[in-house]
XYZ file of C-alpha atoms in Angstrom:
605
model
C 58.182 32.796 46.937
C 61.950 33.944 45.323
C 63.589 37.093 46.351
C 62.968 38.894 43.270
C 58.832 38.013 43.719
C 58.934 39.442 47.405
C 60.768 42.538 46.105
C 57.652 43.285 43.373
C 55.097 42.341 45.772
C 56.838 44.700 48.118
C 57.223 47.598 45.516
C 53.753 47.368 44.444
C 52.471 47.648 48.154
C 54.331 50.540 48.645
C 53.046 52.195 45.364
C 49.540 51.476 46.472
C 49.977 52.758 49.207
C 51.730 56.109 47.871
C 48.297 56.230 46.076
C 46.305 55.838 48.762
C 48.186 58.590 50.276
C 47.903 60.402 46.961
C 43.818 60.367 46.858
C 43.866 61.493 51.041
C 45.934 64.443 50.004
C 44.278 65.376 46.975
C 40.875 65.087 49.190
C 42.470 67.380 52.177
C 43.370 70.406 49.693
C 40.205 70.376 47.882
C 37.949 70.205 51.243
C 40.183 73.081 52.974
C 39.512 75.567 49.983
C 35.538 75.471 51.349
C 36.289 75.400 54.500
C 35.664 71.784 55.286
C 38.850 70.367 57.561
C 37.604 66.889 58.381
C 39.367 65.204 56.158
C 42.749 65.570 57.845
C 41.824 63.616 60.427
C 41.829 60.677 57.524
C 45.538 61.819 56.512
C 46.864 61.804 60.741
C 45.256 58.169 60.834
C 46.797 57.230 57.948
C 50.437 58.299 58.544
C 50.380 57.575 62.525
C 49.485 53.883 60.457
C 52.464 53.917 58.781
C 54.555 55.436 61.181
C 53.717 53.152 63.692
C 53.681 50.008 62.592
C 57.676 50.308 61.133
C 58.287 51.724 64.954
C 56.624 48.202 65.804
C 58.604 45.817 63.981
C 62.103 47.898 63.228
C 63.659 44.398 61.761
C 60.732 44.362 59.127
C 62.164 45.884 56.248
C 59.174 46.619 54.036
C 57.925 48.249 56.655
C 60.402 51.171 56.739
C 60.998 51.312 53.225
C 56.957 52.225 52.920
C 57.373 54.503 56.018
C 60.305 56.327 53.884
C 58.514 56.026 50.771
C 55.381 57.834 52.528
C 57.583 60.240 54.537
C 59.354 61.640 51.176
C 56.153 62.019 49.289
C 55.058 64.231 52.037
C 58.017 66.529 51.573
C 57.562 66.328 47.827
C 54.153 67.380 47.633
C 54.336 70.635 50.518
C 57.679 71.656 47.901
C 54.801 72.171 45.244
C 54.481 75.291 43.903
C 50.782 75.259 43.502
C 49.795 74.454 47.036
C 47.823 77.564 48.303
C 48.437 78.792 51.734
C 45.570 78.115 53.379
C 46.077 74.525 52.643
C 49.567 74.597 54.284
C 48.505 76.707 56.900
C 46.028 74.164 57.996
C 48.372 71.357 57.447
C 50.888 72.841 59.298
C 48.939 72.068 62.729
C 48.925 68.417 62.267
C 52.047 67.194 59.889
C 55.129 68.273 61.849
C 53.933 66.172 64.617
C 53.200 63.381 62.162
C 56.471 63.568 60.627
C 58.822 63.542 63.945
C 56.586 60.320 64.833
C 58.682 58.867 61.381
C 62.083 60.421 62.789
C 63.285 57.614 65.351
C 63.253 55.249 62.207
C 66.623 55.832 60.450
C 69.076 58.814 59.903
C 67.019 59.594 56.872
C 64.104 59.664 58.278
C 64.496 62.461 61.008
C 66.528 64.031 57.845
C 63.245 64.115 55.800
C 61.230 65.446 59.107
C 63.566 67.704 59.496
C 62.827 68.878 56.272
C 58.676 68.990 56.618
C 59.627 71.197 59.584
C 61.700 73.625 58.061
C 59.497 73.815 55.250
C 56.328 74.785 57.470
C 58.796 76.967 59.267
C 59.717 78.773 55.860
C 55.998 79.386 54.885
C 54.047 79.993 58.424
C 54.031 81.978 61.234
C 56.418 81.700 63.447
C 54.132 82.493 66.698
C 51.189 79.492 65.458
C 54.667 77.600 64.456
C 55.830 77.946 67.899
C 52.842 76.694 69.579
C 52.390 73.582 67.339
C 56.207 72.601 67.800
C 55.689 73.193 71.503
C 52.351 71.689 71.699
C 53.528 68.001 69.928
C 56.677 68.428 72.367
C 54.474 67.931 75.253
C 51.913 65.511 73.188
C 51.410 62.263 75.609
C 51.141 60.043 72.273
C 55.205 60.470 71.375
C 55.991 57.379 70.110
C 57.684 54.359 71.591
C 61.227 55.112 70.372
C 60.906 59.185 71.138
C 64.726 60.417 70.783
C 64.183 61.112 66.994
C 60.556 62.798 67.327
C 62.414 65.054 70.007
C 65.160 65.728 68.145
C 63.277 66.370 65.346
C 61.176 69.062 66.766
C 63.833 70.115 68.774
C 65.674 71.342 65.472
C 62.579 72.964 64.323
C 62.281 74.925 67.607
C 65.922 76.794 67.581
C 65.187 77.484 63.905
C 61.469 79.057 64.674
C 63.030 81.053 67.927
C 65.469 83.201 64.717
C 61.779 83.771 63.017
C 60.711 85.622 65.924
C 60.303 89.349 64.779
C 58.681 90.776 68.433
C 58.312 89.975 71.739
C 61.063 87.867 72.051
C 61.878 87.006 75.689
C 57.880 86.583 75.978
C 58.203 84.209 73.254
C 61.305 81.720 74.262
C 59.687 82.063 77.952
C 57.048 80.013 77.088
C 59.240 77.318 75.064
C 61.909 76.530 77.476
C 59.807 74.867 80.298
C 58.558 72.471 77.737
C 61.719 71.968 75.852
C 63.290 71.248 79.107
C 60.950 68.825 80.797
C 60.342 66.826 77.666
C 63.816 66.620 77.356
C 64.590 65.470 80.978
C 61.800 63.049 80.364
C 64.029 62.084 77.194
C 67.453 61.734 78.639
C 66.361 59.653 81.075
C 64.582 56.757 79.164
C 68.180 56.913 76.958
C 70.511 56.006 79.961
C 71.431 53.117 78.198
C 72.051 54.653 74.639
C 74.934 57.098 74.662
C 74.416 58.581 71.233
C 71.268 59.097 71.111
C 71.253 61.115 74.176
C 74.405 63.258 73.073
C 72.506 63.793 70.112
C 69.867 65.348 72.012
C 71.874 67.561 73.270
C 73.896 68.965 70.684
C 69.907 69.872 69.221
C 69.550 71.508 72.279
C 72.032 73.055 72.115
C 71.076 74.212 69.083
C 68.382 75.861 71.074
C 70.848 78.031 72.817
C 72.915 78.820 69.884
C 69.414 80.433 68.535
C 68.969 81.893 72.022
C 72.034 83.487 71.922
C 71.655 85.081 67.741
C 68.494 86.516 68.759
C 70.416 88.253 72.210
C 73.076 89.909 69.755
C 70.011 91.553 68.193
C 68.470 93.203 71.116
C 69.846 95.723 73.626
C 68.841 96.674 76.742
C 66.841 94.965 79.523
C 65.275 92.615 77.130
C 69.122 91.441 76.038
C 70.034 91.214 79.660
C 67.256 89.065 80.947
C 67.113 86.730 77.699
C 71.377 86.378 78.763
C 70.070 85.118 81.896
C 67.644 82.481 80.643
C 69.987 81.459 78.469
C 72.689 81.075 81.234
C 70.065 79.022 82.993
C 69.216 76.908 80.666
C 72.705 76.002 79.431
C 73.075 75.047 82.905
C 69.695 72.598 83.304
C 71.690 71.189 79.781
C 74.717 70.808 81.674
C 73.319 68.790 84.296
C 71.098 66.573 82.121
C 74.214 65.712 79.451
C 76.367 65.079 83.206
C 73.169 62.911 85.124
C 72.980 60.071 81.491
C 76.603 60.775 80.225
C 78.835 61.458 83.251
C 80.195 57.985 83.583
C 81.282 58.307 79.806
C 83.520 61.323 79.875
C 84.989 61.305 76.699
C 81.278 61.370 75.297
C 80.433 64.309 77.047
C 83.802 66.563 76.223
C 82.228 68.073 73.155
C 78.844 69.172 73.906
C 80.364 70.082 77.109
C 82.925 72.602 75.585
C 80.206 73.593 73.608
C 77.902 74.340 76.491
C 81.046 76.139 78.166
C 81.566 78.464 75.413
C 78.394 80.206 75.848
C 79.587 80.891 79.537
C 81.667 84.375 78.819
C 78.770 85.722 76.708
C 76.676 85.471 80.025
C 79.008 87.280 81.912
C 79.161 83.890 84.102
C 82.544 82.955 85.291
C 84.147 79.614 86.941
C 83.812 81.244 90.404
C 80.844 82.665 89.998
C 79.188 79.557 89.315
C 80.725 77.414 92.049
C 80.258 79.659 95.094
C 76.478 79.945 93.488
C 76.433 83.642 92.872
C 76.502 84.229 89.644
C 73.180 81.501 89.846
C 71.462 83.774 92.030
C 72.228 86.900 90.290
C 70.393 85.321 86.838
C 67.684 84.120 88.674
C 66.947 87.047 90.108
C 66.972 89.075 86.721
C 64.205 86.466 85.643
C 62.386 85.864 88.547
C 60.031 89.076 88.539
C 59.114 88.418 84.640
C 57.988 84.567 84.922
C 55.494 82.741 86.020
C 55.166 81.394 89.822
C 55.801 77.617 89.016
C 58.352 78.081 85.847
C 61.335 77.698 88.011
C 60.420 74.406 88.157
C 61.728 73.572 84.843
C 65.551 75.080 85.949
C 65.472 72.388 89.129
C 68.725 71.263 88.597
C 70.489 74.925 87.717
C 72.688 74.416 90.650
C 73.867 71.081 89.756
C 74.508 72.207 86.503
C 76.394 75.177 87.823
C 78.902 72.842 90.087
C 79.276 70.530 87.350
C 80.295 72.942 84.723
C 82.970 73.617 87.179
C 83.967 70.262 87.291
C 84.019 69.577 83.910
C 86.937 72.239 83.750
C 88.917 70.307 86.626
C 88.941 67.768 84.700
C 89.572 68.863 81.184
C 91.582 71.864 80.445
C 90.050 72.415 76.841
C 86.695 72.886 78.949
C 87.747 75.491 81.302
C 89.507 77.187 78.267
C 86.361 76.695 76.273
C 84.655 78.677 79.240
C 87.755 81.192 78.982
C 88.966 80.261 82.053
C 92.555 79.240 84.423
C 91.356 76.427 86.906
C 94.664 77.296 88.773
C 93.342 80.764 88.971
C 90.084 79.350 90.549
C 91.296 77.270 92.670
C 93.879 79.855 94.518
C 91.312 82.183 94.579
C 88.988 79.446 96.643
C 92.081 79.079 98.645
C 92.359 82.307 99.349
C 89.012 83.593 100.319
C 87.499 81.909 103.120
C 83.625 82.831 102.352
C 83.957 81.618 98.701
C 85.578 78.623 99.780
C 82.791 77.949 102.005
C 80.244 79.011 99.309
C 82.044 76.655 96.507
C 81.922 73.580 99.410
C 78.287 73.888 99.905
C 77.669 73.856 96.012
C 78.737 70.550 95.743
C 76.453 69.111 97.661
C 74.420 69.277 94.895
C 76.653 66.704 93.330
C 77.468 64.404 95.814
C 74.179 64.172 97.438
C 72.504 63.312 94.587
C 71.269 60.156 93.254
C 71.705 60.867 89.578
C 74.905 61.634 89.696
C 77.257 59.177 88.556
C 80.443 57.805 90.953
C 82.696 58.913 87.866
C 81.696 62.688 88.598
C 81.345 62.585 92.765
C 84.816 61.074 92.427
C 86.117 64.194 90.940
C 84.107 66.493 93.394
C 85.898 64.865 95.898
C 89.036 65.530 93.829
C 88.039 68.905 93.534
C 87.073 69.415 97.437
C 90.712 68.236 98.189
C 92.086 70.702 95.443
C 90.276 74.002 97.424
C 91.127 72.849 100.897
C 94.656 72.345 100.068
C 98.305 73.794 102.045
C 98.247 76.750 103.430
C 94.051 77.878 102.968
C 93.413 81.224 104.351
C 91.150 81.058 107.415
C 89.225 84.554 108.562
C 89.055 84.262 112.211
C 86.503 87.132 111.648
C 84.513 85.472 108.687
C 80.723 84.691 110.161
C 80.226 80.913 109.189
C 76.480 80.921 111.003
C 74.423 81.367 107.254
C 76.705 78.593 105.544
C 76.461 76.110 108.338
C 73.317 74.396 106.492
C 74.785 73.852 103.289
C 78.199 72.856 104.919
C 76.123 70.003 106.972
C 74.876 68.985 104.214
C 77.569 68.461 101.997
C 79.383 66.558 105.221
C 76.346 64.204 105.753
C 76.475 63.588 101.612
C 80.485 63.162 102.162
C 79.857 60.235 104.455
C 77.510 58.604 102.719
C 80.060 58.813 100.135
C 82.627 57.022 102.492
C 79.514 54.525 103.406
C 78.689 53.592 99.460
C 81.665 54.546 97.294
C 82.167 51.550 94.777
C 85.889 51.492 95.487
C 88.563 52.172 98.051
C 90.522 55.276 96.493
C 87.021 56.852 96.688
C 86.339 56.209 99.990
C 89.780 56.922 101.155
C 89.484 60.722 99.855
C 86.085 60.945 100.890
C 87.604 60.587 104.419
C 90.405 62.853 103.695
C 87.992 65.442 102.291
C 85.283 64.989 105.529
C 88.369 65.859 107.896
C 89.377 68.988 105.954
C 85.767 70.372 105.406
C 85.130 69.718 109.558
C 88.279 71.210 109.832
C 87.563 74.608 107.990
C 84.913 74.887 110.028
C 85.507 77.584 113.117
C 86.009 75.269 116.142
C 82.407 75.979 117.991
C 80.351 75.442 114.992
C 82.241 72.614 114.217
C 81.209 70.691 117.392
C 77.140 71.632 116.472
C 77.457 69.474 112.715
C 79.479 66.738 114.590
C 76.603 66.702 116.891
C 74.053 66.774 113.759
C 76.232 63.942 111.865
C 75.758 61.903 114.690
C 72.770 62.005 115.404
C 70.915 61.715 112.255
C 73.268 58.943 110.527
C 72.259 55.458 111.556
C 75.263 53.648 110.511
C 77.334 52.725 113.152
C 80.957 52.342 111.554
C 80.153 55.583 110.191
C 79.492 57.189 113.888
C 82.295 55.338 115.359
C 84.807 57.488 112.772
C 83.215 60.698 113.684
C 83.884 60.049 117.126
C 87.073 59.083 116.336
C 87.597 62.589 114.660
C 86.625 64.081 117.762
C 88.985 62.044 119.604
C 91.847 62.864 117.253
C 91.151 66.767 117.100
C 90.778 66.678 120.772
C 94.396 65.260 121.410
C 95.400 68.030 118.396
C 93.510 71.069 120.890
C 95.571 69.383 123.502
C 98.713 69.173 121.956
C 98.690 72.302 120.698
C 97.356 73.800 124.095
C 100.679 72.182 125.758
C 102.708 73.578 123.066
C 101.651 77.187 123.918
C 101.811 77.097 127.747
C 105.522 75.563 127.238
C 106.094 78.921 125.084
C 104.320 81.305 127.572
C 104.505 79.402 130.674
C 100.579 79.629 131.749
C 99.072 77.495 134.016
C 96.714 74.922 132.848
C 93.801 75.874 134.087
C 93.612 78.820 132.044
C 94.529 76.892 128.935
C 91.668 75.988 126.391
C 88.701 77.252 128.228
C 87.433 79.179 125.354
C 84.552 79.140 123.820
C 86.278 78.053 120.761
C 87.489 74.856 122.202
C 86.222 71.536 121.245
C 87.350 70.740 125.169
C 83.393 72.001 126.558
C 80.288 69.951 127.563
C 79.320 69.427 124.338
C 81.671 66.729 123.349
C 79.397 64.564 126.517
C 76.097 65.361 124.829
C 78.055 63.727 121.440
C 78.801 60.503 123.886
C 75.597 60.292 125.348
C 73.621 60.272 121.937
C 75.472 56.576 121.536
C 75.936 55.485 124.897
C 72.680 56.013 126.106
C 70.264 57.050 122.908
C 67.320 59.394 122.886
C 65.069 56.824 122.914
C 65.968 55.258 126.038
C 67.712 52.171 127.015
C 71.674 51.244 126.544
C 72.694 51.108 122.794
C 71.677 48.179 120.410
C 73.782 45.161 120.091
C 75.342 43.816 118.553
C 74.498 46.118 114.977
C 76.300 49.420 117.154
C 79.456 47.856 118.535
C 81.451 49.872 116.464
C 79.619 53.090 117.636
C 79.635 51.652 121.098
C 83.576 51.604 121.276
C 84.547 54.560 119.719
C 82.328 56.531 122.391
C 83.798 54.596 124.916
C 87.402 55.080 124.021
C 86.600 58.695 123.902
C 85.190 59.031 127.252
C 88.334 57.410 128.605
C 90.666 59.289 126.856
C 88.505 62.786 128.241
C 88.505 61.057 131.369
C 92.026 60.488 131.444
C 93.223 63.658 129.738
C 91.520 65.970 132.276
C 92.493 64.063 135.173
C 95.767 63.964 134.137
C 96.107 67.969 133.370
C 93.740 68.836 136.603
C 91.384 70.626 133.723
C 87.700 69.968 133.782
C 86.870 71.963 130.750
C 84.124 69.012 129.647
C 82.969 68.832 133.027
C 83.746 64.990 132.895
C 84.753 65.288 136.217
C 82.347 67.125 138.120
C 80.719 64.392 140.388
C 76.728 64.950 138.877
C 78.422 64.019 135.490
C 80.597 61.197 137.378
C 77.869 59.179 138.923
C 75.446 60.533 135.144
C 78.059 58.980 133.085
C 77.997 55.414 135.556
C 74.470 54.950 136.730
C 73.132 55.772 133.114
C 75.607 55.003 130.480
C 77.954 52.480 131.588
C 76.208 50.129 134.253
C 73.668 49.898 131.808
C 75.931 48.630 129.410
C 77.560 45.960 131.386
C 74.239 44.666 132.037
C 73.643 44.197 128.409
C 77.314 43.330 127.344
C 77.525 40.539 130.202
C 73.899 39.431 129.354
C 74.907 38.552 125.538
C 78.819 37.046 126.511
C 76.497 34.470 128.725
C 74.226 33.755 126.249
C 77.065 33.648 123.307
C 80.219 31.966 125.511
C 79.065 28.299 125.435
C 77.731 28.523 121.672
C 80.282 27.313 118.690
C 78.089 27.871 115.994
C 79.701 30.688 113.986
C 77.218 33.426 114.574
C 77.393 33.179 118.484
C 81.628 32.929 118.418
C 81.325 36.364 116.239
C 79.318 37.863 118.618
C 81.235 37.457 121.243
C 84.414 38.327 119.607
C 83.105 41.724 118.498
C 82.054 42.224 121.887
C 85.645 41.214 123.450
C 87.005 44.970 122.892
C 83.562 47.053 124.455
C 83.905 44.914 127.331
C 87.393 45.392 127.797
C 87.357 49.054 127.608
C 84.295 49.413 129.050
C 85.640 47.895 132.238
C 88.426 50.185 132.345
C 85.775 53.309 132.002
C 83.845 51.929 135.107
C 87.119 51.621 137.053
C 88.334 55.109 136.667
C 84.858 56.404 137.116
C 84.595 54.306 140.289
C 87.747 55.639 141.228
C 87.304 59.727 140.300
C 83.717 59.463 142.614
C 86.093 57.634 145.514
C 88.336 60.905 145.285
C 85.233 62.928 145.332
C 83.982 61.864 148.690
């Protein structure tokens, strides 16, 4: 068959077809004007047909061109003139929905539904057009490809909220949970498709540009709690565009300015945001006038509300978007010890999440370093006790940062960053999260540097401690026995969770070696320290904790340690020579802990 044969067999299906659809239509009005509605059932078949089979095959070309050809007829015939209301009113509950199933076809077909929408919009209600648009939102039957049947309703949404003539924060109430967890649903199956997904956005965004035209129009305690929603949901926005697009940035800087802008308008600011109060004070305008379960839908506000922060670290046109001076923000986080410790335990929400892309922890990290910075004010008298939960967690997320970071500059000011959040941290609470670190992280490299940075701000204490009695000429003993030291009993409770676990037993080998030698390093430098400045502030000398520390922790361990060298020593295969030379430096050291242990409990008798 030639070209020009296909092309007239193709036209004349599509013309039947457009006649076919003709007769269904001319059938639907006449049965609505007496009241009989069963023929639109006929016309949904018929389109979802059409609709679906181009979805189907998208490289069959006669396909779309009859879903287009169907599509604009549609549009042409609700433009008539002559069409009573009624008809169109019915209509109106079943075509939108048909017509976004068309809209993940081409650029002119979500154009055209675009168009059916806005048309129903023009002639209908707006509360029954509000329920259908929301109602084929959350339809289960959204077609395969579902970004342009989103989109397309999505635009008919913010353009149904600026029909609204009463009732208004009642009304957007009830759209926003299903806008928003349709369009999570959305973003999600578009990880791989970067415009699609941006486009998605920028129609909801759309959404809060219509939000925001109907707050200029009301005053009072309606404007003030629709300003809130609309804060909250720019933030949910915020954190969807960041979860599919934040390994992109450049695709992300213009909805993200445009997300920014509304900021001001909602009285939210940069600080605000990041220390989580300005979060809590919207949520609490809303919280009395929704539903139990419709937070639900604004799961990820705090995300969002650390991110947009971010966003403006990294981009000045953001921050200025949002009207704001990151320098400003970032002095002031310096400055203010609660903030800072506020802003800290906000990011958790970044870095201990498993959406978030490396691109954006990387510059929360960046952004941790930034705030804990020179010369950071510290209030002695600031109570850290209600921040220590979200200032554990944002540690434990930091080191599994350190553990799973794609790349070494990452990892490196992960480190730097889990040293200057411990260390902005007053000294006694500080020892509690080192203990909690410890003890619920079950990788032993990452242990073994914790100890270590007990170890190194141990010898800090102690330097420091020397530095002051040279100046004021105390004697030792009264030096560092503060509650505020590190140098108490706790830092043996830290050793004994690795040197002889909870569960019983010496430690594992050889998977905790690292672990292993840390601790024991530690104890000998404790050992040694206190011995050597006739302090006992750890009680590391006391005899009970003497003959604790070698009856329980380290005799144990030789047992094992010797147990595996004879088993490993006469081996060459490669696995048994590694053992044994990962094992080389616990046995050495852990010789040298038995001997001054053995010799401390000599002295005691």
């Amino acid at each position: 068959m030639s070209e020009e044969t296909t092309g007239l067999h193709e036209t004349a299906s599509t013309h039947s077809l457009v006649l076919r659809l003709q007769e269904i239509l001319s059938s639907c009005s006449e049965s609505i004007k007496v009241g009989d509605e069963s023929s639109v059932s006929e016309l949904v078949d018929f389109l979802e047909t059409i609709s679906g089979s181009a979805l189907a095959n998208p490289e069959d070309k006669d396909a779309q061109n009859k879903a287009l050809e169907i599509l604009s007829y549609i549009h042409m015939f609700l433009l008539s003139s002559s069409l009573d209301q009624e008809v169109l009113d019915v209509l109106s509950f079943v075509l939108p929905k048909a017509a976004a199933k068309f809209a993940g076809l081409s650029s002119r077909c979500l154009e055209i539904a675009d168009m059916i929408i806005d048309r129903f919009i023009a002639i209908c209600s707006p509360r029954d057009m509000l329920s259908i648009l929301c109602g084929a939102l959350s339809a289960t039957d959204r077609p395969i490809n579902a970004s342009g049947y989103v989109a397309s309703i999505l635009s008919g949404l913010s353009k149904v909220f600026l029909s609204i003539q009463r009732r208004h924060f009642e009304q957007v109430k009830v759209a926003i949970p299903v806008i928003l967890n349709v369009l999570k649903i959305a973003c999600s199956e578009l990880a791989d498709e970067d415009k699609e997904c941006v486009d998605l956005i920028c129609r909801a965004l759309d959404i809060a540009h219509s939000i925001r035209a109907i707050c200029e129009k009301m005053e009072g305690r309606v404007n003030e709690k629709l300003r809130a929603l609309l804060g909250l949901y720019v933030l949910q926005i915020m954190a969807f565009l960041s979860f599919n697009e934040g390994d992109k940035l450049s695709s992300c800087l213009h909805p993200v300015s445009q997300l920014s802008k509304i900021f001001p308008y909602c009285s939210v600011s940069y600080v605000g945001l990041i220390t989580g109060s300005d979060v809590n004070l919207m949520t609490n305008i809303i919280v009395g006038e929704v539903e139990y379960d419709f937070m639900s839908c604004l799961s990820y506000i705090k995300h969002g509300a650390s991110l947009s922060v971010i966003w403006g670290h990294i981009y000045d046109d953001v921050a200025l978007a949002a009207g704001e001076n990151m320098s400003a923000v970032k002095d002031e986080l310096r400055s203010n010890q609660t903030n800072r410790w506020q802003a800290i335990g906000m990011l958790k929400y970044i870095l201990a999440s498993t959406n978030m892309p490396w691109e954006l922890k990387k510059h929360a990290i960046n952004l941790l370093l930034c705030i804990t910075n020179g010369n950071v004010a510290r209030d002695l008298q600031a109570d850290c006790s209600i921040y220590l939960p979200s200032l554990y967690a944002v540690l434990q997320a930091i080191t599994k940062v350190i553990i799973y970071a794609p790349n070494t500059e990452l990892r490196k000011n992960a480190f730097e960053a889990l040293k200057r959040v411990l260390h902005d941290v007053p000294t006694f609470e500080r020892l509690d999260i080192l203990k909690a670190l410890i003890a619920n992280n079950n990788s032993s490299s990452m242990i073994a540097i914790l100890l270590d940075l007990v170890r190194g701000e141990l010898h800090m204490e102690r330097f420091q401690r020397k530095s002051i009695r040279k100046n004021e000429s105390l004697p030792a003993k009264n030096q560092g026995s503060s509650i505020t030291s590190l140098w108490n009993d706790g830092v043996l409770e830290l050793l004994e969770r690795v040197l002889r676990p909870p569960e019983g037993g010496p430690p594992p080998f050889p998977e905790h070696g690292d672990a292993v030698l840390s601790a024991l390093n530690l104890y000998r430098f404790i050992l040694m320290t206190e011995s050597a400045g006739q302090t006992n502030f750890t009680g590391v000398l006391s005899k009970n904790n003497l003959q604790k520390a070698y009856n329980e922790w380290l005799l144990p361990l030789r047992t094992l340690v010797t147990g595996i060298m004879t088993e490993n020593k006469n081996d060459y295969n490669q696995l048994a020579m590694n053992t044994v030379c990962a094992l080389n430096p616990v046995e050495l050291v852990m010789y040298r802990c038995i001997e001054l242990v053995e010799e401390k409990l000599k002295q005691s008798t």
